[in-house]
Amino acid sequence: MTLNDPFLQLLQESQIITATVVVFTIIGALFILLKTLSFLKLIVDVFVLPGKNLKDFGAGSGSWAVVTGASDGIGREYAMQLAAAKFNIFMISRTASKLKALRDEIENKYKVDTKMYAMDFTKGDKRDYENLKDIIEELDVGVLVNNVATNHEIPTPFYLEDDEIIHNIVEVNIAGLLKVTKIVLSKMLPKNRGLIINGGSFAGTVPSAYLSVYSGSKAFMNTWSQAIGAELKSKGIIVENVNTYFVVSSMSKIRKPSFLIPLPGPYVKSVLSKIGIPGGASFYPFNSNPYPSHALINWIISNTFSWSFWVNYTLGQQENIRKRALRKREREKEAAKSQ
Ligand SMILES: NC(=O)c1ccc[n+]([C@@H]2O[C@H](COP(=O)([O-])OP(=O)(O)OC[C@H]3O[C@@H](n4cnc5c(N)ncnc54)[C@H](OP(=O)(O)O)[C@@H]3O)[C@@H](O)[C@H]2O)c1
């Protein structure tokens, strides 16, 4: 038999095909194994592992939790649940009357100390930050919840968006975040202890067309959280960008809870019970995704289709929301005219 023998050639070809099939089968099996392991990790994170104890950050020993955007929605729940865990609560938000009502409720229910400060973050007023600094100077702060944020009124193409809305998003979601954190860190660092919870959003990981400035501000929050998370870890301060899908609130304009969209109560409970556990957000460090259905969505986004698929998916989703919002505006205009 020579090398040119057709039988020998056929044998060689079939060996190459078999080897190729074996290599691809091994790669496929490894791929499936890795995905299965990452899914199992998600299940263990979300349903089994306990988070850090809030006592590690001073709960019950006179420490304070500072909550921005505390008068409504998710921030209000943080204030209530951190008070239930026996932190004293310093709440910062825009509407003084809502803060006063919350302060009374917290003091009556949980018998902890409270402080409140009403300010409008869109103003970027230096005096407000100086006042915050003076108040925080007196407190032993264990927890900071950077929750305040503002959003586009409706999904809007960037080139059509109102300059004031763009300014407000940057002032509240970025400048306010940085200034408040810097003030609070000056109290946490000497104690080598602290927890910083940042109110992140899926819009910060999947770029959201028509919500471009909000989405960019949450991407900033995500990247900045990872950077300062790395800086502060060795100093005993935990930073968590809590990557959130929809929650019932005035900002989301969703009123009814569902499997994917919780009320603020159960959502915040999941965050506070899973400190230090990534949940569905294992791709980015210093991120967490504790609410079970949000963790699942995050896992699907990170492990299935391409990034462009999700960017296009969000584009379609926001285009539909924009159409509905514009129709609603038209109806409201017509109704106002006929009155
Ligand atoms: N809800 C969701 O589906 C969702 C999803 C992803 C991420 N998030 C994030 O979660 C956080 C909380 O959102 P939410 O849905 O709970 O919002 P929300 O119900 O609209 O509450 C916002 C809070 O921030 C305060 N606030 C708004 N603008 C302010 C300003 N200019 N100055 C001072 N305070 C201001 C509000 O005060 P007033 O009492 O005066 O209104 C209120 O207490 C935000 O960071 C948001 O980006 C929410």
Tab-separated table of C-alpha atoms and ligand atoms in Angstrom:
chain	number	residue	atom	x	y	z
A	1	MET	CA	0.000	0.000	0.000
A	2	THR	CA	1.307	3.491	-0.862
A	3	LEU	CA	0.281	6.890	0.508
A	4	ASN	CA	-1.673	7.420	-2.658
A	5	ASP	CA	-3.725	4.367	-1.984
A	6	PRO	CA	-7.417	5.494	-1.888
A	7	PHE	CA	-8.124	3.168	1.062
A	8	LEU	CA	-5.324	4.717	3.134
A	9	GLN	CA	-6.511	8.233	2.232
A	10	LEU	CA	-10.057	7.358	3.296
A	11	LEU	CA	-8.730	5.967	6.577
A	12	GLN	CA	-6.724	9.141	7.232
A	13	GLU	CA	-9.691	11.379	6.436
A	14	SER	CA	-12.011	9.419	8.709
A	15	GLN	CA	-9.415	9.650	11.528
A	16	ILE	CA	-9.243	13.449	11.066
A	17	ILE	CA	-13.051	13.670	11.137
A	18	THR	CA	-13.242	11.509	14.276
A	19	ALA	CA	-10.543	13.594	16.012
A	20	THR	CA	-12.375	16.820	15.072
A	21	VAL	CA	-15.678	15.457	16.404
A	22	VAL	CA	-13.987	14.393	19.664
A	23	VAL	CA	-12.340	17.833	20.123
A	24	PHE	CA	-15.624	19.678	19.483
A	25	THR	CA	-17.515	17.282	21.774
A	26	ILE	CA	-15.018	17.974	24.588
A	27	ILE	CA	-15.248	21.759	24.009
A	28	GLY	CA	-19.075	21.529	23.944
A	29	ALA	CA	-19.163	19.410	27.112
A	30	LEU	CA	-16.807	21.842	28.902
A	31	PHE	CA	-18.948	24.788	27.790
A	32	ILE	CA	-22.120	23.116	29.096
A	33	LEU	CA	-20.328	22.137	32.326
A	34	LEU	CA	-19.140	25.730	32.950
A	35	LYS	CA	-22.617	27.163	32.256
A	36	THR	CA	-24.203	24.543	34.545
A	37	LEU	CA	-21.712	25.330	37.323
A	38	SER	CA	-22.320	29.064	36.992
A	39	PHE	CA	-26.095	28.459	37.148
A	40	LEU	CA	-25.675	26.244	40.224
A	41	LYS	CA	-23.578	28.993	41.838
A	42	LEU	CA	-26.417	31.420	41.189
A	43	ILE	CA	-28.906	29.073	42.903
A	44	VAL	CA	-26.609	28.571	45.901
A	45	ASP	CA	-25.928	32.337	46.160
A	46	VAL	CA	-29.566	33.360	45.920
A	47	PHE	CA	-31.238	30.602	47.934
A	48	VAL	CA	-28.641	29.122	50.291
A	49	LEU	CA	-25.750	31.370	51.341
A	50	PRO	CA	-26.408	33.952	54.057
A	51	GLY	CA	-25.120	37.490	53.549
A	52	LYS	CA	-22.934	39.386	56.006
A	53	ASN	CA	-24.546	40.251	59.319
A	54	LEU	CA	-25.565	43.920	59.517
A	55	LYS	CA	-24.074	43.968	63.042
A	56	ASP	CA	-20.666	43.911	61.288
A	57	PHE	CA	-21.491	47.477	60.186
A	58	GLY	CA	-22.702	48.680	63.579
A	59	ALA	CA	-26.400	47.676	63.682
A	60	GLY	CA	-27.656	47.861	67.242
A	61	SER	CA	-24.608	49.684	68.597
A	62	GLY	CA	-25.499	53.305	67.923
A	63	SER	CA	-24.265	53.466	64.309
A	64	TRP	CA	-26.072	55.387	61.612
A	65	ALA	CA	-27.275	54.485	58.140
A	66	VAL	CA	-27.358	57.394	55.681
A	67	VAL	CA	-29.989	56.946	52.969
A	68	THR	CA	-30.363	59.327	50.015
A	69	GLY	CA	-33.711	59.528	48.211
A	70	ALA	CA	-35.213	58.136	51.414
A	71	SER	CA	-38.710	59.585	51.199
A	72	ASP	CA	-40.176	57.219	48.605
A	73	GLY	CA	-39.897	53.913	46.757
A	74	ILE	CA	-36.815	51.789	47.312
A	75	GLY	CA	-35.042	54.402	49.490
A	76	ARG	CA	-37.966	54.545	51.902
A	77	GLU	CA	-37.754	50.772	52.318
A	78	TYR	CA	-34.015	50.959	52.980
A	79	ALA	CA	-34.678	53.532	55.695
A	80	MET	CA	-37.435	51.367	57.273
A	81	GLN	CA	-35.577	48.061	57.098
A	82	LEU	CA	-32.259	49.492	58.319
A	83	ALA	CA	-34.166	51.063	61.232
A	84	ALA	CA	-35.766	47.657	61.906
A	85	ALA	CA	-32.205	46.276	62.022
A	86	LYS	CA	-31.476	48.927	64.707
A	87	PHE	CA	-29.471	51.501	62.819
A	88	ASN	CA	-30.157	55.144	63.549
A	89	ILE	CA	-31.287	56.691	60.281
A	90	PHE	CA	-30.159	59.888	58.553
A	91	MET	CA	-32.485	60.411	55.609
A	92	ILE	CA	-31.849	62.863	52.811
A	93	SER	CA	-34.398	63.652	50.146
A	94	ARG	CA	-36.254	66.403	48.318
A	95	THR	CA	-39.664	66.701	49.988
A	96	ALA	CA	-39.506	67.779	53.640
A	97	SER	CA	-43.121	66.807	54.435
A	98	LYS	CA	-42.546	63.219	53.230
A	99	LEU	CA	-39.318	63.014	55.240
A	100	LYS	CA	-41.092	64.253	58.379
A	101	ALA	CA	-43.840	61.626	58.011
A	102	LEU	CA	-41.237	58.906	57.532
A	103	ARG	CA	-39.184	60.152	60.480
A	104	ASP	CA	-42.264	59.936	62.753
A	105	GLU	CA	-43.114	56.453	61.488
A	106	ILE	CA	-39.560	55.177	62.020
A	107	GLU	CA	-39.196	56.678	65.491
A	108	ASN	CA	-42.560	55.278	66.619
A	109	LYS	CA	-42.080	51.828	65.173
A	110	TYR	CA	-38.404	51.133	65.724
A	111	LYS	CA	-37.372	53.454	68.588
A	112	VAL	CA	-34.132	54.527	66.919
A	113	ASP	CA	-32.716	58.037	66.485
A	114	THR	CA	-33.284	59.832	63.219
A	115	LYS	CA	-32.110	62.923	61.397
A	116	MET	CA	-33.437	64.342	58.150
A	117	TYR	CA	-32.244	66.870	55.613
A	118	ALA	CA	-34.360	68.109	52.707
A	119	MET	CA	-32.421	69.198	49.622
A	120	ASP	CA	-32.855	69.140	45.898
A	121	PHE	CA	-29.809	67.426	44.403
A	122	THR	CA	-30.506	68.928	40.965
A	123	LYS	CA	-29.474	72.346	42.361
A	124	GLY	CA	-25.935	71.177	43.180
A	125	ASP	CA	-25.939	73.799	45.956
A	126	LYS	CA	-22.605	73.969	47.775
A	127	ARG	CA	-24.331	75.003	51.014
A	128	ASP	CA	-26.400	71.795	51.028
A	129	TYR	CA	-23.266	69.679	50.864
A	130	GLU	CA	-21.622	71.766	53.588
A	131	ASN	CA	-24.698	71.239	55.772
A	132	LEU	CA	-24.615	67.497	55.069
A	133	LYS	CA	-20.936	67.453	56.024
A	134	ASP	CA	-21.674	69.235	59.317
A	135	ILE	CA	-24.451	66.768	60.207
A	136	ILE	CA	-22.502	63.657	59.173
A	137	GLU	CA	-19.422	64.895	61.047
A	138	GLU	CA	-21.301	64.141	64.294
A	139	LEU	CA	-22.367	60.617	63.329
A	140	ASP	CA	-20.755	57.182	63.457
A	141	VAL	CA	-21.819	56.051	59.984
A	142	GLY	CA	-21.878	52.303	59.305
A	143	VAL	CA	-23.957	52.213	56.130
A	144	LEU	CA	-24.462	54.536	53.180
A	145	VAL	CA	-27.220	53.835	50.674
A	146	ASN	CA	-26.652	55.893	47.523
A	147	ASN	CA	-30.208	55.543	46.312
A	148	VAL	CA	-31.253	58.957	45.003
A	149	ALA	CA	-31.547	59.199	41.216
A	150	THR	CA	-33.558	60.890	38.553
A	151	ASN	CA	-34.491	59.620	35.118
A	152	HIS	CA	-35.770	60.808	31.747
A	153	GLU	CA	-39.461	61.640	31.975
A	154	ILE	CA	-40.193	59.294	29.081
A	155	PRO	CA	-37.811	57.405	26.763
A	156	THR	CA	-36.459	60.131	24.452
A	157	PRO	CA	-33.801	60.209	21.726
A	158	PHE	CA	-30.719	61.974	23.099
A	159	TYR	CA	-30.781	64.731	20.450
A	160	LEU	CA	-34.385	65.617	21.400
A	161	GLU	CA	-33.894	65.486	25.178
A	162	ASP	CA	-34.414	68.634	27.207
A	163	ASP	CA	-31.127	70.179	28.402
A	164	GLU	CA	-32.514	70.597	31.912
A	165	ILE	CA	-33.318	66.888	32.192
A	166	ILE	CA	-29.810	66.007	31.003
A	167	HIS	CA	-28.317	68.426	33.551
A	168	ASN	CA	-30.491	67.041	36.360
A	169	ILE	CA	-29.533	63.427	35.693
A	170	VAL	CA	-25.822	64.283	35.752
A	171	GLU	CA	-26.171	66.478	38.861
A	172	VAL	CA	-28.193	63.946	40.896
A	173	ASN	CA	-26.974	60.562	39.641
A	174	ILE	CA	-23.271	61.384	39.276
A	175	ALA	CA	-22.258	64.618	41.078
A	176	GLY	CA	-24.538	63.953	44.104
A	177	LEU	CA	-23.338	60.354	44.333
A	178	LEU	CA	-19.681	61.393	44.411
A	179	LYS	CA	-20.103	64.272	46.860
A	180	VAL	CA	-22.197	62.360	49.418
A	181	THR	CA	-19.883	59.325	49.255
A	182	LYS	CA	-16.783	61.460	49.817
A	183	ILE	CA	-18.362	63.052	52.908
A	184	VAL	CA	-19.403	59.687	54.354
A	185	LEU	CA	-16.073	58.010	53.601
A	186	SER	CA	-14.308	60.542	55.810
A	187	LYS	CA	-16.246	58.978	58.698
A	188	MET	CA	-15.922	55.322	57.633
A	189	LEU	CA	-12.209	55.237	56.836
A	190	PRO	CA	-10.860	56.002	60.331
A	191	LYS	CA	-12.999	53.127	61.662
A	192	ASN	CA	-11.975	50.654	58.951
A	193	ARG	CA	-15.592	49.613	58.672
A	194	GLY	CA	-18.512	50.391	56.403
A	195	LEU	CA	-21.002	49.298	53.795
A	196	ILE	CA	-21.798	51.361	50.700
A	197	ILE	CA	-24.843	50.184	48.757
A	198	ASN	CA	-25.205	51.832	45.354
A	199	GLY	CA	-28.597	51.760	43.622
A	200	GLY	CA	-27.465	50.329	40.302
A	201	SER	CA	-29.601	49.422	37.350
A	202	PHE	CA	-29.658	46.946	34.477
A	203	ALA	CA	-29.559	50.135	32.358
A	204	GLY	CA	-25.991	50.512	33.606
A	205	THR	CA	-24.922	47.170	32.178
A	206	VAL	CA	-27.092	46.916	29.055
A	207	PRO	CA	-26.925	50.326	27.321
A	208	SER	CA	-30.509	51.551	27.050
A	209	ALA	CA	-31.384	53.527	23.935
A	210	TYR	CA	-33.794	56.430	24.534
A	211	LEU	CA	-32.665	56.479	28.205
A	212	SER	CA	-29.095	57.205	27.189
A	213	VAL	CA	-28.154	59.725	29.874
A	214	TYR	CA	-29.722	57.728	32.737
A	215	SER	CA	-28.176	54.556	31.331
A	216	GLY	CA	-24.769	56.258	31.087
A	217	SER	CA	-25.083	57.554	34.653
A	218	LYS	CA	-25.766	54.027	35.934
A	219	ALA	CA	-22.847	52.685	33.868
A	220	PHE	CA	-20.729	55.344	35.581
A	221	MET	CA	-22.045	54.140	38.946
A	222	ASN	CA	-21.201	50.547	38.058
A	223	THR	CA	-17.629	51.242	36.882
A	224	TRP	CA	-16.944	53.692	39.718
A	225	SER	CA	-18.319	51.178	42.280
A	226	GLN	CA	-15.887	48.548	41.008
A	227	ALA	CA	-12.970	50.988	41.112
A	228	ILE	CA	-13.616	52.295	44.634
A	229	GLY	CA	-14.690	48.797	45.735
A	230	ALA	CA	-11.158	47.624	44.906
A	231	GLU	CA	-9.604	50.658	46.667
A	232	LEU	CA	-11.663	50.242	49.836
A	233	LYS	CA	-11.765	46.466	50.290
A	234	SER	CA	-8.503	46.328	52.216
A	235	LYS	CA	-9.793	49.147	54.433
A	236	GLY	CA	-12.771	47.130	55.681
A	237	ILE	CA	-15.334	48.947	53.548
A	238	ILE	CA	-17.635	46.909	51.316
A	239	VAL	CA	-18.984	48.535	48.158
A	240	GLU	CA	-21.904	46.950	46.329
A	241	ASN	CA	-23.443	48.126	43.098
A	242	VAL	CA	-26.860	46.494	43.361
A	243	ASN	CA	-27.816	45.711	39.820
A	244	THR	CA	-31.582	46.189	39.733
A	245	TYR	CA	-34.189	45.231	37.138
A	246	PHE	CA	-37.648	46.815	37.526
A	247	VAL	CA	-39.184	47.417	40.978
A	248	VAL	CA	-42.662	48.859	41.607
A	249	SER	CA	-42.183	52.636	42.209
A	250	SER	CA	-42.962	56.112	40.914
A	251	MET	CA	-39.753	56.080	38.899
A	252	SER	CA	-40.527	52.796	37.131
A	253	LYS	CA	-44.171	53.914	36.744
A	254	ILE	CA	-45.107	50.265	37.426
A	255	ARG	CA	-47.854	49.854	39.990
A	256	LYS	CA	-48.482	46.103	40.115
A	257	PRO	CA	-45.878	43.640	41.381
A	258	SER	CA	-45.197	40.450	39.433
A	259	PHE	CA	-42.697	37.578	39.432
A	260	LEU	CA	-40.101	39.783	37.701
A	261	ILE	CA	-41.066	43.103	39.303
A	262	PRO	CA	-41.183	43.086	43.122
A	263	LEU	CA	-42.474	45.682	45.530
A	264	PRO	CA	-39.683	47.699	47.218
A	265	GLY	CA	-40.197	45.714	50.484
A	266	PRO	CA	-39.158	42.230	49.324
A	267	TYR	CA	-36.588	43.736	46.981
A	268	VAL	CA	-34.740	45.615	49.771
A	269	LYS	CA	-35.085	42.599	52.087
A	270	SER	CA	-33.232	40.489	49.523
A	271	VAL	CA	-30.451	43.105	49.252
A	272	LEU	CA	-29.929	43.456	53.002
A	273	SER	CA	-29.943	39.696	53.591
A	274	LYS	CA	-27.318	39.015	50.903
A	275	ILE	CA	-24.564	41.553	51.536
A	276	GLY	CA	-21.289	40.321	50.046
A	277	ILE	CA	-22.917	37.681	47.811
A	278	PRO	CA	-22.928	38.380	44.055
A	279	GLY	CA	-26.101	36.405	43.224
A	280	GLY	CA	-26.753	36.761	39.503
A	281	ALA	CA	-24.069	39.434	39.088
A	282	SER	CA	-20.957	37.277	39.097
A	283	PHE	CA	-19.507	38.836	35.926
A	284	TYR	CA	-18.590	42.231	37.426
A	285	PRO	CA	-16.826	42.461	40.803
A	286	PHE	CA	-18.433	44.606	43.519
A	287	ASN	CA	-21.836	44.024	41.911
A	288	SER	CA	-24.706	42.082	43.416
A	289	ASN	CA	-27.968	40.793	42.130
A	290	PRO	CA	-29.788	39.299	45.096
A	291	TYR	CA	-33.482	39.321	44.132
A	292	PRO	CA	-34.123	35.834	42.670
A	293	SER	CA	-35.906	36.763	39.418
A	294	HIS	CA	-33.512	39.687	38.809
A	295	ALA	CA	-30.585	37.327	39.382
A	296	LEU	CA	-32.074	34.937	36.836
A	297	ILE	CA	-32.522	37.671	34.209
A	298	ASN	CA	-28.977	38.890	34.811
A	299	TRP	CA	-27.649	35.350	34.387
A	300	ILE	CA	-29.588	34.927	31.126
A	301	ILE	CA	-28.281	38.276	29.800
A	302	SER	CA	-24.675	37.404	30.669
A	303	ASN	CA	-24.790	33.798	29.464
A	304	THR	CA	-26.919	33.597	26.359
A	305	PHE	CA	-27.132	35.965	23.386
A	306	SER	CA	-24.575	38.529	22.263
A	307	TRP	CA	-24.361	42.001	23.796
A	308	SER	CA	-25.655	43.585	20.547
A	309	PHE	CA	-28.707	41.349	20.816
A	310	TRP	CA	-29.538	42.823	24.250
A	311	VAL	CA	-28.800	46.393	23.122
A	312	ASN	CA	-31.238	45.890	20.213
A	313	TYR	CA	-33.753	44.168	22.472
A	314	THR	CA	-33.690	47.191	24.817
A	315	LEU	CA	-33.987	49.548	21.842
A	316	GLY	CA	-37.232	47.795	20.791
A	317	GLN	CA	-38.525	47.725	24.379
A	318	GLN	CA	-37.907	51.477	24.874
A	319	GLU	CA	-39.355	52.368	21.433
A	320	ASN	CA	-42.606	50.673	22.483
A	321	ILE	CA	-42.634	52.411	25.867
A	322	ARG	CA	-41.989	55.762	24.115
A	323	LYS	CA	-44.895	55.221	21.693
A	324	ARG	CA	-47.269	54.416	24.568
A	325	ALA	CA	-46.016	57.425	26.610
A	326	LEU	CA	-46.496	59.796	23.651
A	327	ARG	CA	-50.026	58.468	23.050
A	328	LYS	CA	-50.783	59.005	26.763
A	329	ARG	CA	-49.469	62.591	26.541
A	330	GLU	CA	-51.738	63.229	23.532
A	331	ARG	CA	-54.768	61.844	25.394
A	332	GLU	CA	-53.979	64.037	28.409
A	333	LYS	CA	-53.622	67.116	26.150
A	334	GLU	CA	-56.999	66.359	24.510
A	335	ALA	CA	-58.635	65.849	27.909
A	336	ALA	CA	-57.194	69.160	29.184
A	337	LYS	CA	-58.486	70.998	26.076
A	338	SER	CA	-62.010	69.635	26.493
A	339	GLN	CA	-62.259	70.799	30.127
B	1	LIG	N1	-37.720	51.367	40.349
B	1	LIG	C1	-37.010	50.677	39.475
B	1	LIG	O1	-37.537	49.916	38.652
B	1	LIG	C2	-35.504	50.815	39.475
B	1	LIG	C3	-34.769	49.994	38.619
B	1	LIG	C4	-33.394	50.091	38.610
B	1	LIG	C5	-32.752	50.975	39.456
B	1	LIG	N2	-33.486	51.774	40.266
B	1	LIG	C6	-32.759	52.733	41.111
B	1	LIG	O2	-33.252	52.669	42.439
B	1	LIG	C7	-33.165	53.948	43.052
B	1	LIG	C8	-34.503	54.338	43.664
B	1	LIG	O3	-35.479	54.386	42.648
B	1	LIG	P1	-37.052	54.396	42.973
B	1	LIG	O4	-37.672	53.650	41.862
B	1	LIG	O5	-37.304	54.007	44.367
B	1	LIG	O6	-37.367	55.948	42.769
B	1	LIG	P2	-38.585	56.829	43.342
B	1	LIG	O7	-39.680	55.969	43.853
B	1	LIG	O8	-38.865	57.811	42.279
B	1	LIG	O9	-37.920	57.563	44.600
B	1	LIG	C9	-36.887	58.471	44.398
B	1	LIG	C10	-36.476	59.096	45.711
B	1	LIG	O10	-35.438	60.035	45.412
B	1	LIG	C11	-35.880	61.329	45.794
B	1	LIG	N3	-35.441	62.313	44.804
B	1	LIG	C12	-35.702	62.312	43.486
B	1	LIG	N4	-35.142	63.377	42.898
B	1	LIG	C13	-34.516	64.071	43.884
B	1	LIG	C14	-33.776	65.266	43.926
B	1	LIG	N5	-33.590	65.986	42.835
B	1	LIG	N6	-33.282	65.701	45.099
B	1	LIG	C15	-33.499	64.991	46.231
B	1	LIG	N7	-34.191	63.841	46.261
B	1	LIG	C16	-34.709	63.403	45.100
B	1	LIG	C17	-37.368	61.280	45.833
B	1	LIG	O11	-37.826	62.315	46.685
B	1	LIG	P3	-39.354	62.859	46.674
B	1	LIG	O12	-39.964	62.273	47.859
B	1	LIG	O13	-39.248	64.310	46.731
B	1	LIG	O14	-39.973	62.346	45.413
B	1	LIG	C18	-37.594	59.870	46.370
B	1	LIG	O15	-37.409	59.838	47.753
B	1	LIG	C19	-32.673	54.895	41.957
B	1	LIG	O16	-31.287	55.032	42.084
B	1	LIG	C20	-32.997	54.170	40.676
B	1	LIG	O17	-32.153	54.544	39.625
B	1	LIG	C21	-34.841	51.722	40.302
